[in-house]
Structure formats: structure tokens, C-alpha cells
Coordinates of C-alpha atoms in Angstrom, one line a residue:
Chain A
M1 CA 0.1 0.3 0.1
R2 CA 1.2 3.4 -0.9
L3 CA 2.5 5.8 2.0
F4 CA 1.6 9.6 1.7
L5 CA 3.6 12.1 3.8
G6 CA 1.9 15.7 4.5
L7 CA 3.7 18.5 5.4
D8 CA 2.7 22.1 6.9
P9 CA 5.6 24.3 7.7
G10 CA 4.1 27.3 9.6
G11 CA 5.0 30.3 12.0
S12 CA 5.2 28.4 14.9
K13 CA 5.5 24.6 13.9
V14 CA 6.4 22.3 11.3
D15 CA 3.5 19.6 11.2
A16 CA 4.1 16.0 9.2
V17 CA 1.7 13.4 8.9
L18 CA 2.2 9.8 7.3
M19 CA -0.7 8.1 6.4
D20 CA -1.5 5.0 3.9
E21 CA -3.9 5.2 1.0
S22 CA -6.8 3.8 3.2
G23 CA -6.4 6.9 5.4
V24 CA -4.5 5.2 8.5
V25 CA -2.7 7.4 10.0
R26 CA 1.1 5.8 10.8
G27 CA 3.1 8.7 12.3
W28 CA 2.6 12.2 13.2
G29 CA 5.8 14.7 13.7
V30 CA 6.1 18.0 15.0
G31 CA 8.9 20.7 14.7
G32 CA 9.6 24.3 15.6
P33 CA 8.8 27.2 13.4
A34 CA 9.7 27.8 9.8
N35 CA 8.9 31.3 9.1
Y36 CA 11.2 34.3 9.9
N37 CA 13.7 32.2 11.7
S38 CA 17.4 31.4 11.2
A39 CA 18.3 28.6 8.7
E40 CA 19.8 26.4 11.6
V41 CA 16.6 26.7 13.5
V42 CA 14.5 25.9 10.5
A43 CA 16.6 22.9 9.6
Q44 CA 16.0 21.5 13.0
S45 CA 12.3 22.0 12.8
Y46 CA 12.2 19.8 9.4
E47 CA 14.2 17.4 10.9
D48 CA 12.2 16.8 14.2
A49 CA 9.0 17.2 12.1
L50 CA 10.1 14.7 9.4
S51 CA 11.9 12.0 11.8
G52 CA 9.0 12.2 14.1
A53 CA 6.6 11.4 11.3
L54 CA 8.5 8.4 9.7
G55 CA 10.1 6.9 12.8
P56 CA 13.0 4.8 13.1
S57 CA 12.1 2.6 10.1
P58 CA 11.3 4.9 7.4
P59 CA 9.7 3.4 4.4
S60 CA 11.8 3.1 1.1
E61 CA 9.4 4.9 -1.1
L62 CA 6.4 7.5 -0.4
W63 CA 4.5 10.4 -1.9
V64 CA 4.9 13.7 -0.2
G65 CA 2.2 16.6 -0.2
A66 CA 4.3 19.8 0.9
V67 CA 2.6 23.2 1.6
F68 CA 5.8 24.8 1.2
M69 CA 8.4 23.0 -1.2
S70 CA 11.8 23.8 0.8
Q71 CA 14.7 22.3 -1.0
R72 CA 15.6 20.9 2.4
V73 CA 13.1 18.2 2.1
P74 CA 14.2 16.7 -1.2
E75 CA 17.7 16.6 0.6
W76 CA 16.5 15.1 3.8
F77 CA 15.1 12.0 1.6
Q78 CA 17.8 11.7 -0.4
A79 CA 20.3 11.5 2.3
R80 CA 18.3 8.6 3.9
G81 CA 17.8 6.8 0.4
I82 CA 14.4 7.3 0.4
V83 CA 12.4 7.6 -3.0
A84 CA 10.1 10.5 -2.7
H85 CA 7.5 11.8 -5.3
F86 CA 6.7 15.2 -4.7
H87 CA 3.6 17.4 -5.0
H88 CA 3.7 21.2 -3.9
A89 CA 0.2 21.7 -2.2
N90 CA 0.0 25.2 -1.0
E91 CA -1.9 26.2 2.0
V92 CA -5.0 27.0 0.0
E93 CA -4.9 23.9 -1.7
A94 CA -4.2 22.1 1.5
G95 CA -6.9 23.9 3.4
F96 CA -9.7 23.3 1.0
S97 CA -8.3 19.8 0.6
A98 CA -8.9 19.2 4.3
A99 CA -12.3 20.5 4.1
L100 CA -13.3 18.2 1.4
E101 CA -14.7 21.3 -0.4
D102 CA -13.4 22.8 -3.7
W103 CA -15.0 26.8 -3.5
G104 CA -16.0 28.9 -0.6
V105 CA -14.2 31.3 1.6
L106 CA -10.9 29.7 3.5
V107 CA -9.8 31.5 6.7
L108 CA -6.4 30.6 7.8
A109 CA -6.2 31.6 11.7
G110 CA -2.7 30.1 12.7
T111 CA 0.2 32.1 13.8
G112 CA -0.7 34.4 11.0
S113 CA -3.8 34.5 9.1
F114 CA -5.3 35.2 5.7
V115 CA -8.5 35.0 3.8
H116 CA -8.9 33.1 0.7
A117 CA -12.0 33.1 -1.5
R118 CA -12.9 31.0 -4.4
T119 CA -15.5 30.9 -6.7
R120 CA -17.4 27.8 -8.2
D121 CA -15.9 28.4 -11.7
G122 CA -12.5 28.9 -10.1
Q123 CA -11.8 32.5 -9.8
D124 CA -9.5 33.3 -6.7
L125 CA -8.6 36.2 -4.5
H126 CA -6.3 36.4 -1.6
L127 CA -6.3 38.9 0.8
G128 CA -3.9 39.2 4.0
G129 CA -0.2 38.0 4.4
F130 CA 1.2 41.2 5.6
G131 CA 2.6 39.6 8.4
P132 CA 2.5 40.4 12.5
V133 CA 1.6 44.0 13.4
L134 CA 1.0 45.3 9.6
G135 CA -1.6 42.3 9.0
D136 CA -2.2 39.2 10.5
E137 CA -5.8 40.4 11.7
G138 CA -7.5 37.6 13.8
S139 CA -4.3 35.4 14.0
A140 CA -2.9 33.7 17.1
Y141 CA -0.2 36.6 16.9
D142 CA -3.2 39.2 16.9
V143 CA -4.9 37.5 19.7
G144 CA -1.4 37.3 21.7
L145 CA -0.5 40.9 21.0
R146 CA -3.8 42.0 22.3
G147 CA -3.7 40.0 25.4
L148 CA -0.2 41.3 26.2
R149 CA -1.5 45.0 25.6
A150 CA -4.5 44.1 27.7
A151 CA -2.2 42.8 30.6
L152 CA -0.2 45.8 30.5
R153 CA -3.3 48.1 30.7
S154 CA -4.6 46.1 33.4
A155 CA -2.3 48.1 35.9
W156 CA -3.8 51.4 35.2
P157 CA -6.0 52.8 37.8
G158 CA -9.8 52.1 37.3
A159 CA -9.1 49.0 34.7
R160 CA -11.2 46.3 34.8
P161 CA -9.6 43.5 36.5
T162 CA -8.6 40.8 34.4
A163 CA -6.8 37.2 35.1
L164 CA -4.6 38.2 32.0
A165 CA -2.5 40.5 34.0
R166 CA -0.8 37.3 35.5
A167 CA -1.6 34.3 33.2
I168 CA 0.2 36.5 30.2
P169 CA 3.5 36.8 31.8
A170 CA 3.1 33.5 33.7
A171 CA 2.8 31.7 30.1
L172 CA 6.2 33.4 29.0
G173 CA 7.9 32.6 32.6
R174 CA 7.5 36.2 34.0
E175 CA 6.4 37.5 37.1
S176 CA 4.7 40.7 35.5
A177 CA 3.6 42.2 32.1
W178 CA 6.0 45.2 32.4
E179 CA 8.8 42.4 32.5
L180 CA 7.7 41.6 28.9
V181 CA 8.1 45.1 27.5
W182 CA 11.6 45.5 26.9
P183 CA 11.9 41.9 25.5
F184 CA 9.5 42.6 23.1
Q185 CA 10.9 45.8 22.0
M186 CA 14.3 44.3 21.7
H187 CA 12.7 41.4 19.4
Q188 CA 13.8 39.0 21.8
L189 CA 10.0 38.0 22.2
G190 CA 9.4 36.6 18.8
R191 CA 6.3 36.0 16.5
R192 CA 6.0 32.8 17.7
D193 CA 6.4 33.7 21.5
V194 CA 3.3 36.2 21.1
A195 CA 1.4 33.7 19.0
S196 CA 2.0 31.2 22.1
L197 CA -0.1 33.1 24.4
A198 CA -3.1 32.6 22.3
P199 CA -4.1 29.7 24.1
T200 CA -3.8 31.5 27.4
V201 CA -6.1 34.3 26.1
D202 CA -8.8 31.6 25.1
E203 CA -8.4 29.5 28.6
Q204 CA -9.2 32.6 30.6
A205 CA -12.1 33.8 28.2
R206 CA -13.6 30.4 28.8
A207 CA -13.2 30.8 32.2
G208 CA -15.4 34.0 32.0
D209 CA -12.8 36.6 32.0
A210 CA -14.6 39.8 30.2
V211 CA -11.0 41.1 28.9
A212 CA -9.8 38.0 27.5
L213 CA -13.4 37.7 26.0
A214 CA -13.4 40.9 24.2
V215 CA -9.6 40.3 23.1
L216 CA -10.9 37.1 21.2
Q217 CA -13.9 39.0 20.0
E218 CA -11.9 42.3 18.6
A219 CA -9.4 39.8 17.0
A220 CA -12.3 38.0 15.4
V221 CA -14.1 41.1 14.4
G222 CA -11.0 42.3 12.6
L223 CA -10.5 38.9 10.4
A224 CA -14.3 39.0 9.7
E225 CA -14.2 42.4 8.1
I226 CA -11.6 40.9 5.5
I227 CA -14.1 38.1 5.2
G228 CA -16.5 40.5 4.1
V229 CA -14.4 42.6 1.3
A230 CA -13.2 38.7 0.0
L231 CA -16.9 38.0 -0.6
D232 CA -17.9 41.3 -2.4
A233 CA -14.9 41.3 -4.4
V234 CA -15.8 38.1 -5.9
G235 CA -19.5 38.0 -5.6
L236 CA -19.9 35.2 -2.9
R237 CA -22.1 37.5 -0.9
G238 CA -25.3 35.5 -0.2
A239 CA -24.4 32.5 -2.4
G240 CA -24.5 30.2 0.7
C241 CA -21.1 29.2 0.3
P242 CA -18.5 27.2 2.9
L243 CA -16.6 29.0 5.3
I244 CA -13.7 27.0 6.1
G245 CA -11.5 27.8 9.3
T246 CA -8.1 26.3 9.2
G247 CA -4.9 26.8 11.2
G248 CA -4.0 26.1 15.1
L249 CA -6.2 29.1 16.4
A250 CA -9.4 28.4 14.2
Q251 CA -9.2 24.5 14.8
G252 CA -7.7 24.7 18.4
S253 CA -10.4 27.1 19.7
P254 CA -13.8 26.3 19.3
L255 CA -14.7 29.7 21.6
Y256 CA -12.7 31.8 18.9
W257 CA -14.0 30.0 15.8
S258 CA -17.8 30.5 17.1
M259 CA -17.0 34.3 17.6
L260 CA -15.3 34.5 14.1
A261 CA -18.3 32.5 12.4
A262 CA -20.8 34.7 14.0
E263 CA -19.3 37.7 13.2
A264 CA -19.1 36.4 9.5
L265 CA -23.1 35.3 9.6
R266 CA -23.6 39.0 10.7
I267 CA -21.9 40.1 7.3
D268 CA -23.6 37.1 5.1
A269 CA -26.1 35.2 6.7
T270 CA -26.2 32.3 3.9
L271 CA -22.4 31.3 4.8
R272 CA -22.0 27.7 6.1
P273 CA -19.3 27.8 8.9
L274 CA -17.0 24.5 9.3
V275 CA -13.9 23.5 10.6
P276 CA -12.1 20.4 9.1
P277 CA -11.5 17.9 12.0
V278 CA -7.9 17.5 10.3
R279 CA -5.0 19.8 10.3
P280 CA -3.6 21.4 7.1
A281 CA -0.9 18.8 7.0
V282 CA -3.5 16.0 6.4
G283 CA -4.8 18.5 3.8
A284 CA -1.3 18.4 2.0
A285 CA -1.4 14.5 2.0
F286 CA -4.7 14.5 0.5
C287 CA -3.4 16.9 -2.3
A288 CA -0.6 14.3 -2.9
M289 CA -3.2 11.3 -2.8
R290 CA -5.4 13.0 -5.5
A291 CA -2.7 14.0 -7.5
A292 CA -1.0 10.2 -7.3
G293 CA -4.8 9.0 -8.6
A294 CA -6.2 7.9 -5.1
L295 CA -9.6 8.6 -4.2
V296 CA -10.2 11.1 -1.0
T297 CA -13.8 10.3 0.3
P298 CA -15.4 11.4 3.3
E299 CA -15.2 7.7 4.7
L300 CA -11.4 8.0 4.2
R301 CA -11.1 11.4 6.1
D302 CA -13.2 9.7 8.7
R303 CA -10.7 7.1 9.1
V304 CA -8.1 9.9 9.3
V305 CA -9.8 11.4 12.3
E306 CA -10.3 8.1 14.0
T307 CA -6.5 6.8 13.6
Q308 CA -4.7 10.3 14.3
R309 CA -6.4 9.9 17.8
A310 CA -3.0 7.8 18.6
F311 CA -1.1 11.1 18.3
S312 CA -2.2 13.5 20.6
R313 CA -1.0 16.8 19.0
A314 CA -2.4 15.7 15.7
V315 CA -5.9 16.5 17.3
V316 CA -8.1 19.4 16.5
A317 CA -10.3 20.8 19.0
A318 CA -12.9 22.7 16.9
P319 CA -16.4 21.4 16.2
T320 CA -16.5 19.9 12.8
A321 CA -19.7 21.4 11.7
Chain B
M1 CA 25.0 87.2 31.4
R2 CA 24.5 83.4 32.1
L3 CA 23.9 80.9 29.3
F4 CA 21.4 78.2 29.4
L5 CA 21.1 74.9 27.3
G6 CA 18.2 72.8 27.0
L7 CA 18.7 69.3 25.7
D8 CA 15.8 66.9 24.5
P9 CA 16.9 63.3 23.3
G10 CA 13.8 61.6 22.0
G11 CA 12.9 58.6 19.5
S12 CA 13.6 60.5 16.4
K13 CA 16.0 63.5 17.5
V14 CA 18.0 65.3 20.0
D15 CA 17.0 68.7 20.5
A16 CA 19.5 71.1 22.0
V17 CA 18.7 74.8 22.3
L18 CA 20.9 77.5 23.7
M19 CA 19.6 80.9 25.5
D20 CA 20.7 83.7 27.5
E21 CA 19.0 84.7 30.8
S22 CA 16.8 86.9 28.9
G23 CA 15.1 84.3 26.7
V24 CA 17.4 85.3 23.5
V25 CA 17.8 81.8 21.5
R26 CA 21.6 82.0 20.6
G27 CA 21.7 78.4 19.1
W28 CA 19.7 75.5 18.3
G29 CA 21.2 72.0 17.4
V30 CA 19.6 68.8 16.1
G31 CA 20.8 65.3 16.2
G32 CA 19.7 62.0 15.0
P33 CA 17.9 59.4 17.0
A34 CA 18.5 58.8 20.9
N35 CA 16.3 55.8 22.1
Y36 CA 16.3 52.0 20.8
N37 CA 19.6 52.7 19.0
S38 CA 23.3 51.5 19.1
A39 CA 25.9 53.3 21.1
E40 CA 27.5 54.8 18.2
V41 CA 24.3 56.1 16.4
V42 CA 23.1 57.8 19.7
A43 CA 26.7 59.3 20.3
Q44 CA 26.6 60.7 17.0
S45 CA 23.1 62.3 17.8
Y46 CA 24.4 64.0 20.9
E47 CA 27.4 65.5 19.0
D48 CA 25.5 66.8 16.4
A49 CA 22.7 68.4 18.6
L50 CA 25.2 69.7 21.1
S51 CA 27.9 71.3 18.7
G52 CA 25.0 72.3 16.4
A53 CA 23.6 74.4 19.5
L54 CA 26.9 75.8 20.6
G55 CA 28.6 76.5 17.5
P56 CA 32.2 76.5 16.5
S57 CA 32.9 79.1 19.5
P58 CA 31.5 77.5 22.6
P59 CA 31.0 79.5 26.1
S60 CA 33.4 78.4 28.5
E61 CA 30.5 78.0 31.4
L62 CA 26.9 77.4 31.0
W63 CA 23.9 75.8 33.0
V64 CA 22.4 72.7 31.3
G65 CA 18.7 71.3 31.7
A66 CA 18.8 67.9 30.2
V67 CA 15.7 65.8 29.9
F68 CA 17.4 62.6 30.0
M69 CA 21.1 62.7 31.9
S70 CA 23.0 60.7 30.0
Q71 CA 26.9 60.4 30.8
R72 CA 27.9 61.2 27.2
V73 CA 26.7 64.7 28.2
P74 CA 29.1 65.7 31.1
E75 CA 31.9 64.0 29.2
W76 CA 31.2 65.9 26.3
F77 CA 31.8 69.3 28.0
Q78 CA 34.8 68.0 30.0
A79 CA 36.4 67.0 26.9
R80 CA 35.9 70.7 25.5
G81 CA 37.0 72.4 28.6
I82 CA 33.6 73.8 29.5
V83 CA 32.3 74.3 32.9
A84 CA 28.5 72.9 33.0
H85 CA 26.4 72.8 36.0
F86 CA 23.8 70.1 35.6
H87 CA 20.0 69.7 36.5
H88 CA 18.3 66.9 35.3
A89 CA 14.7 67.9 34.0
N90 CA 12.5 65.1 32.8
E91 CA 10.1 65.0 30.1
V92 CA 7.1 66.1 32.3
E93 CA 8.8 68.9 33.9
A94 CA 10.2 70.0 30.7
G95 CA 6.5 69.6 29.4
F96 CA 5.1 71.6 32.0
S97 CA 8.0 74.5 32.1
A98 CA 7.4 75.1 28.6
A99 CA 3.7 75.3 29.0
L100 CA 4.2 77.7 31.8
E101 CA 1.9 75.6 33.9
D102 CA 2.3 73.7 36.9
W103 CA -0.9 71.4 36.9
G104 CA -3.2 69.7 34.7
V105 CA -2.8 67.0 31.8
L106 CA 0.4 66.6 30.0
V107 CA 0.2 64.7 26.6
L108 CA 3.5 63.7 24.9
A109 CA 2.8 63.0 21.0
G110 CA 6.3 62.7 19.7
T111 CA 7.6 59.6 18.4
G112 CA 6.4 57.6 21.2
S113 CA 3.5 59.1 23.6
F114 CA 2.3 59.2 27.4
V115 CA -0.2 60.9 29.4
H116 CA 1.0 62.4 32.7
A117 CA -1.7 64.2 35.2
R118 CA -0.8 66.4 37.9
T119 CA -3.0 67.9 40.5
R120 CA -2.8 71.1 42.0
D121 CA -1.7 69.5 45.1
G122 CA 1.1 67.6 43.4
Q123 CA -0.1 64.3 42.9
D124 CA 1.0 62.6 40.0
L125 CA -0.2 59.6 37.6
H126 CA 2.1 58.8 34.5
L127 CA 0.3 56.5 32.0
G128 CA 1.7 55.1 28.9
G129 CA 5.5 54.3 27.8
F130 CA 4.9 50.8 26.6
G131 CA 6.8 51.7 23.6
P132 CA 5.9 50.9 19.7
V133 CA 3.1 48.3 19.1
L134 CA 2.4 47.7 22.7
G135 CA 1.7 51.1 23.4
D136 CA 2.6 54.7 21.9
E137 CA -1.0 55.3 21.3
G138 CA -1.5 58.5 19.5
S139 CA 2.1 58.7 18.6
A140 CA 4.0 59.6 15.2
Y141 CA 4.6 56.0 15.3
D142 CA 1.0 55.1 15.8
V143 CA 0.2 57.3 13.1
G144 CA 2.7 56.1 10.6
L145 CA 1.8 52.9 11.2
R146 CA -1.7 53.2 10.8
G147 CA -1.0 54.9 7.6
L148 CA 1.3 52.1 6.6
R149 CA -1.6 49.6 7.0
A150 CA -3.8 51.8 5.1
A151 CA -1.5 52.0 2.5
L152 CA -1.3 48.3 2.1
R153 CA -4.9 48.0 2.3
S154 CA -5.6 50.2 -0.4
A155 CA -4.9 47.5 -3.2
W156 CA -7.9 45.4 -1.7
P157 CA -10.8 45.7 -4.2
G158 CA -13.4 47.7 -3.3
A159 CA -11.1 49.8 -0.9
R160 CA -11.4 53.6 -0.5
P161 CA -8.9 55.3 -2.9
T162 CA -6.2 56.8 -0.8
A163 CA -3.5 59.0 -1.7
L164 CA -1.5 57.3 1.2
A165 CA -1.0 54.1 -1.4
R166 CA 1.7 56.2 -3.2
A167 CA 2.9 58.8 -0.5
I168 CA 3.7 56.5 2.2
P169 CA 6.0 54.2 0.2
A170 CA 7.3 57.4 -1.7
A171 CA 8.3 58.8 1.6
L172 CA 10.5 56.2 2.4
G173 CA 11.9 55.9 -1.5
R174 CA 9.8 53.0 -2.5
E175 CA 7.5 52.2 -5.1
S176 CA 4.6 50.5 -3.7
A177 CA 3.7 49.6 0.0
W178 CA 4.3 46.2 -0.5
E179 CA 7.9 46.8 -0.9
L180 CA 8.2 48.0 2.9
V181 CA 6.5 44.5 4.3
W182 CA 9.7 42.6 4.3
P183 CA 11.9 45.6 5.7
F184 CA 9.3 46.1 8.3
Q185 CA 9.5 42.4 9.4
M186 CA 12.9 42.0 9.4
H187 CA 13.0 45.4 11.6
Q188 CA 15.1 47.1 9.2
L189 CA 12.2 49.5 8.9
G190 CA 12.8 51.3 12.4
R191 CA 10.7 52.8 15.1
R192 CA 12.0 56.1 13.7
D193 CA 11.3 55.6 10.2
V194 CA 7.4 54.3 10.7
A195 CA 7.5 57.7 12.9
S196 CA 8.8 59.6 10.0
L197 CA 5.8 59.0 8.2
A198 CA 3.2 60.8 10.3
P199 CA 4.2 64.2 8.3
T200 CA 3.2 62.4 5.2
V201 CA -0.2 61.5 6.7
D202 CA -0.7 64.8 8.0
E203 CA 0.0 66.2 4.8
Q204 CA -2.7 63.9 2.7
A205 CA -4.9 64.7 5.5
R206 CA -4.8 68.2 5.1
A207 CA -5.3 67.7 1.2
G208 CA -8.4 66.0 1.9
D209 CA -7.9 62.5 2.0
A210 CA -10.6 60.8 4.0
V211 CA -8.2 57.5 4.8
A212 CA -5.4 59.8 6.1
L213 CA -8.1 61.8 8.3
A214 CA -9.5 58.4 9.4
V215 CA -5.9 57.4 10.6
L216 CA -5.2 60.6 12.7
Q217 CA -8.8 60.3 13.9
E218 CA -8.3 57.0 14.9
A219 CA -4.9 57.7 16.6
A220 CA -6.2 60.5 18.5
V221 CA -9.2 58.6 19.6
G222 CA -6.6 56.0 21.1
L223 CA -4.7 58.5 23.2
A224 CA -7.7 60.4 24.2
E225 CA -9.0 57.5 25.9
I226 CA -6.0 57.1 28.2
I227 CA -6.3 61.0 29.0
G228 CA -10.0 60.0 30.3
V229 CA -8.3 57.3 32.3
A230 CA -5.8 59.8 33.7
L231 CA -8.4 62.4 34.6
D232 CA -10.7 59.8 36.6
A233 CA -7.8 58.4 38.4
V234 CA -6.3 61.6 39.9
G235 CA -10.0 63.5 40.3
L236 CA -9.4 66.0 37.6
R237 CA -12.4 65.5 35.4
G238 CA -14.6 68.7 35.3
A239 CA -11.9 70.4 36.9
G240 CA -10.9 72.8 34.3
C241 CA -7.2 72.2 34.1
P242 CA -4.8 72.9 31.4
L243 CA -4.6 69.8 28.4
I244 CA -0.6 70.4 27.3
G245 CA 0.2 68.9 24.2
T246 CA 4.0 68.1 23.6
G247 CA 6.0 66.6 21.5
G248 CA 6.7 66.6 17.5
L249 CA 3.3 65.4 16.4
A250 CA 1.4 67.4 19.1
Q251 CA 3.2 70.5 18.3
G252 CA 3.7 69.9 14.5
S253 CA 0.4 69.4 13.5
P254 CA -2.4 71.6 14.2
L255 CA -5.0 69.4 12.6
Y256 CA -3.8 66.2 14.6
W257 CA -3.8 68.5 17.9
S258 CA -7.5 70.1 17.0
M259 CA -8.5 66.1 16.7
L260 CA -6.9 65.1 19.9
A261 CA -8.2 68.3 21.6
A262 CA -11.8 67.7 20.2
E263 CA -12.0 64.0 21.5
A264 CA -10.8 64.9 25.0
L265 CA -13.3 67.6 25.4
R266 CA -15.7 65.1 24.6
I267 CA -14.4 63.4 27.6
D268 CA -14.0 66.4 29.7
A269 CA -15.7 69.6 28.3
T270 CA -14.0 71.9 30.9
L271 CA -10.4 70.7 30.0
R272 CA -8.3 73.8 28.6
P273 CA -6.2 72.8 25.7
L274 CA -3.1 74.4 24.8
V275 CA 0.2 73.6 22.7
P276 CA 3.3 75.4 24.0
P277 CA 4.8 77.7 21.3
V278 CA 8.5 76.3 22.1
R279 CA 9.8 72.4 22.3
P280 CA 10.5 70.7 25.0
A281 CA 14.2 71.3 24.8
V282 CA 13.2 74.8 25.8
G283 CA 11.3 73.7 28.5
A284 CA 14.2 71.7 29.8
A285 CA 16.3 75.2 29.8
F286 CA 13.5 77.0 31.5
C287 CA 13.8 74.1 34.1
A288 CA 17.7 75.0 34.4
M289 CA 16.9 78.4 34.6
R290 CA 14.6 78.3 37.5
A291 CA 17.1 75.8 39.5
A292 CA 19.6 78.6 39.0
G293 CA 17.3 81.1 40.5
A294 CA 16.6 82.9 37.4
L295 CA 12.7 83.9 36.5
V296 CA 10.8 82.4 33.8
T297 CA 8.0 84.8 33.1
P298 CA 5.6 85.0 30.0
E299 CA 7.6 87.8 28.5
L300 CA 11.0 85.7 28.6
R301 CA 9.0 82.8 26.7
D302 CA 7.7 85.5 24.2
R303 CA 11.3 86.6 23.6
V304 CA 12.3 82.9 23.2
V305 CA 9.4 82.2 20.6
E306 CA 10.6 85.4 18.7
T307 CA 14.4 84.7 18.5
Q308 CA 13.7 80.9 17.8
R309 CA 12.5 82.0 14.4
A310 CA 16.0 82.1 13.1
F311 CA 16.5 78.7 13.7
S312 CA 13.9 77.0 11.0
R313 CA 14.0 73.5 13.0
A314 CA 13.3 75.1 16.2
V315 CA 9.7 76.6 15.6
V316 CA 6.5 74.6 16.3
A317 CA 3.5 74.4 13.9
A318 CA 0.5 74.2 16.2
P319 CA -1.4 77.1 17.6
T320 CA -0.8 78.1 20.8
A321 CA -4.4 78.3 22.6

């Protein structure tokens, strides 16, 4: 049976999934960040993800669907004598594949963010991609940054009390939010560190913290606004299209996704929000399967969902519909 | 007649003014940035400001009021055999002195921003100072960043046309806003560069560009919000206190100041907005004069305003009341 590897390098981690043609997940590897980092860091991230997915006895031949086709990947396989057939599956194709959809609005909310609209007849529009601070509206970075700002402001007289004041610095091993100001300004606190605060904001919001809830809400509003621009630009408003959420934040925080979907539905009530039950790396593997002539059916995806449970870091938290 | 030097090192430039005891400005020097920069850059900035203010034949003795007491400054005078008497005048004292006020709300909107409230009986509250991105609401950095974001979004379908799309990259010697994304993410486009875009936003807003006007307005709302927090915290709301605007943006853009004052008056209609007709460096010199037992009167300040006209970079643009 042929083996397929899905590879998704992102701003916070490299995800790699190994599955067979029937959808049984055989391995899952996670490495460090791949964007905005030194060559050494990136090399180690790929190494960890690939060796994690393939294990100590890698197969002699496989098909690779990679979201970003780094030169490191073919070299890695060559060095180990593995015959690898490559297929380039970008973030958009991987996202639609993971959702088993071929049109609609794809929203990535991971470390960064973007919005991609695709009509039934294949017209495409991509918005976003300006990166931290300039863009990345509604991303984990955006949520983390807003959380950090809220933690800093919580010391102001008259401020609403918020658990973020302690939870945000604690998440980065500090006593107070003030201790994060200088490292942030000196770029020692990087994109990934700020994005890593999103789960803390999510946790405090679920515990009922009003400021944390407002942080998530503001981030969702910023991203929903771009969804509205995209819908109008390609004429999809009112067309009842899927609204697909992928990425660590959209797939990892059901609360955030419910807020984002609610904001988007306020713009277009015919949207059908959905979060794929598999990560983009699985979508990339599906792209490679299709390119190799294999069928990717809902049943096959169900088998992925079932068998990926053996790999705790592979599972997504958001509801599937 | 005794000579006084006022020194104000800021995020974008070091300002130095030399005046005599009667308020006649004898020299004005401007150097590069002093914050968040390498030691070499900072040393050159001080050198340019001090030698610019003192000229080729410096006096043998003078009194120095310095907003930030860098070790470089005494060393600079020592190396030239100049007897210098130092007085530390922080940004707050320099601001109140420049305004000839001793209570009220002082708002700094330069490269960075802060709000300082002082009651008649000397109770103090300082808000802000978190630096770029985390804070600096309503600063030149904030205006520049919002302008850059607006320029990037102007390419989106359905976006309002804005002159910022060309003016912002042109101000930094680029063809398109997209060319600024990578340098920004790589920190090659620094705090001072982003803040340097504020005059471009101001210029386009005065020419009637709706997006540029909205950028100024949003920045002003962010800073006015902090003014409101400060007023409530020290019990000055409704007390009819001065609202003093200092810094390059508050003193250089009458349009921005009018927006900020209008927002603040919406919070407290009894505020008395005013912009000193002299820069903080002059306020620092006033502090040194007072410490040396000299009187700083409105007439003396009028003489400064009159005589500083010989030094084009010394003059402030905002209305004086």
C-alpha cells in the first residue's frame, strides 16, 4: 500500500503526517517554527517533524504533499535513500482539501492569517499576508498581542480586573507584564512567542474573564471584516458558500471560531461555517493522494480522524460543523 | 549674562537649544535618534545636537537642563574644557515648564506617547510608555503604522482610494507599500522610520484624503482614551485643568492636535487645551533657569518664541491656544 506524507511548515511549527492510502495515520511529527527564523532553527524544525512522522524505520518510497516546497525536504529524503515523489500543495489547496470542499471562503487563523475566496468557476482572491503588526488580523499573533496589551493596561487605575495580568506573563515565565516590554521591543520576544499566548487568552476567556473575551472578540471582528471584503470582491455574498476555518487558532479554539463565525454570519447569513476535523498537513497529504490518482472520500477522512487520535498533537479541538 | 542649554533626546531626534538669561535664543542643534539605537548612533546624535547648538566658539561656562541625563553629556563638556552645571529636567517637568503651567494633563505625542496628570496639590499619575506596538497610542509611530497599514490595504478590491498608497512608500523611497512589508518584518524599518511617516499622513489629511483623516482620527481617539483614564484616576475630570500637548506630532500638526483636543473635550468639556509655542528642549532650559534662581516669565518665553525664528527647525507649528 502506498504511503503519503503531508507536510505543513508554519509560523510556530512544522507539522508532518504519515498515512497510508486507506487513510490510516501511521505517524505524526511536530517541529519548531519555519518562518522568520534562522536557517539552523528551520533545519532543526524540519528534522524534528520528518523524523517524528517517519520514525526509526522509514519506508523506502513515499508520496509527499508539501505546503511549502523547501529545498531541505528533497535533500532530507535523498540523504536517507528514500524515494520520494513530490507534490506542491500550497496552504490554500491544503485547506480546501482538508475540508473536502472546492469552493468558498477559506480562512487561515494560525500564527498568521489570511482569507482566500474561490468561486465555483475557479476565480480566486487572496487577502492578507502582511505579517505581524502590519497584518495577521485575527491570528494567534493578533490575539497574543492584544492579550499582552490588555495585561499591560490592567495595572492602570480604573481598569477592569483581568486574569490576563498574571496569566500572560506566567505563560512566558515572567512575574509581571512589565517584564515583557523590553524583550518585546528588543525583538527577543518573537512572533512565535506572542502567538503562543493565544491559548492563554482562550483559556481565560472560557473561564469567563471579560477582558479575555473582548480580546478574542476584537481579533475575530478584524478577520471577519476581511471575509466581508473578499465575499464582495468575488461576488460570493449571499451565495451560501462554505466558510472554512483552518490553522491552530481556528481549529484549536472552538470559542474563537464561534465568535468568528458569528461575526461572518452577521456579514452574510448564508455562509456555512465549518472547521475541518484534520489539520492542514492532512490536507497536504490529501493533495498528494489526489495527484497520485487515489480517491479522497469522506469515509477516508473519517478513518484519518479516527486513527490520528493515537497522536495527541494531531487532533483538532473545534467542532466539525 | 548666564547661558542655558536645554537638551531633549527623543525617539527620532536630539534637540538642543542655547539661550541667555533674557530668553534670547543663541543656537539650536538637532541630532539623530537617542532611543532604541546603537551606542555609536546615539553618540553621533548627541554630538550633532550639542555642536549644532554651541557652534564653533562655545562658551566657557553654562547651565544645562537635560531631559535625560546621559553620561555622554558631562563627558562631552569635560572634553572641551567647558564648565557645565547640570540639572535633570525630565520629560514631564520640561513639558509643564514649556507650557508655563504647574498642573493639569500633559500629553506627549512625539515619536512615542504618554499621558501625565498632575493635580494642584502635586499628586502625579503617569500612563503609557510601553513603546511601539505595545503602546505609544496616538504617537507619530502610531500614526505612521496606521498609515502604512492603510497604504497596504488600499490595494484590496473595494477599498476607498487613498493618496497614502503612493505617498507612504514614496516617503521611504519605495515604489509600493508592498516593498515595505519585508523590511518592516526584518526590523530594518525601525521606530524612527515609521514615525517619520506621520507628516506624510498629516499632509494627505490636510489635502482632504478621507483615509488619511481617518488614520489621524483613530490615533487621536486612542490617546484621548488614556487622557480620560488619567482624569478619572486623579479626580481632575471637570476641574477645568490645562491639557498640554507637547512633542513633534502634537506641536507639529495643528490638524492632529485639533482632533485630539476635540476628542478630549468630548470626555471632559472643562479642559483647556493648549500647545506651548516652544519645544520640550526649551522647557528643559527653563527648568535649569529656575533651578539657577532665574525667573521664567511669559515675557521671557515670548522672547524665546521671537528669537527662535532664526532657527527654522526650532519652531513649532501648532496654534498656541
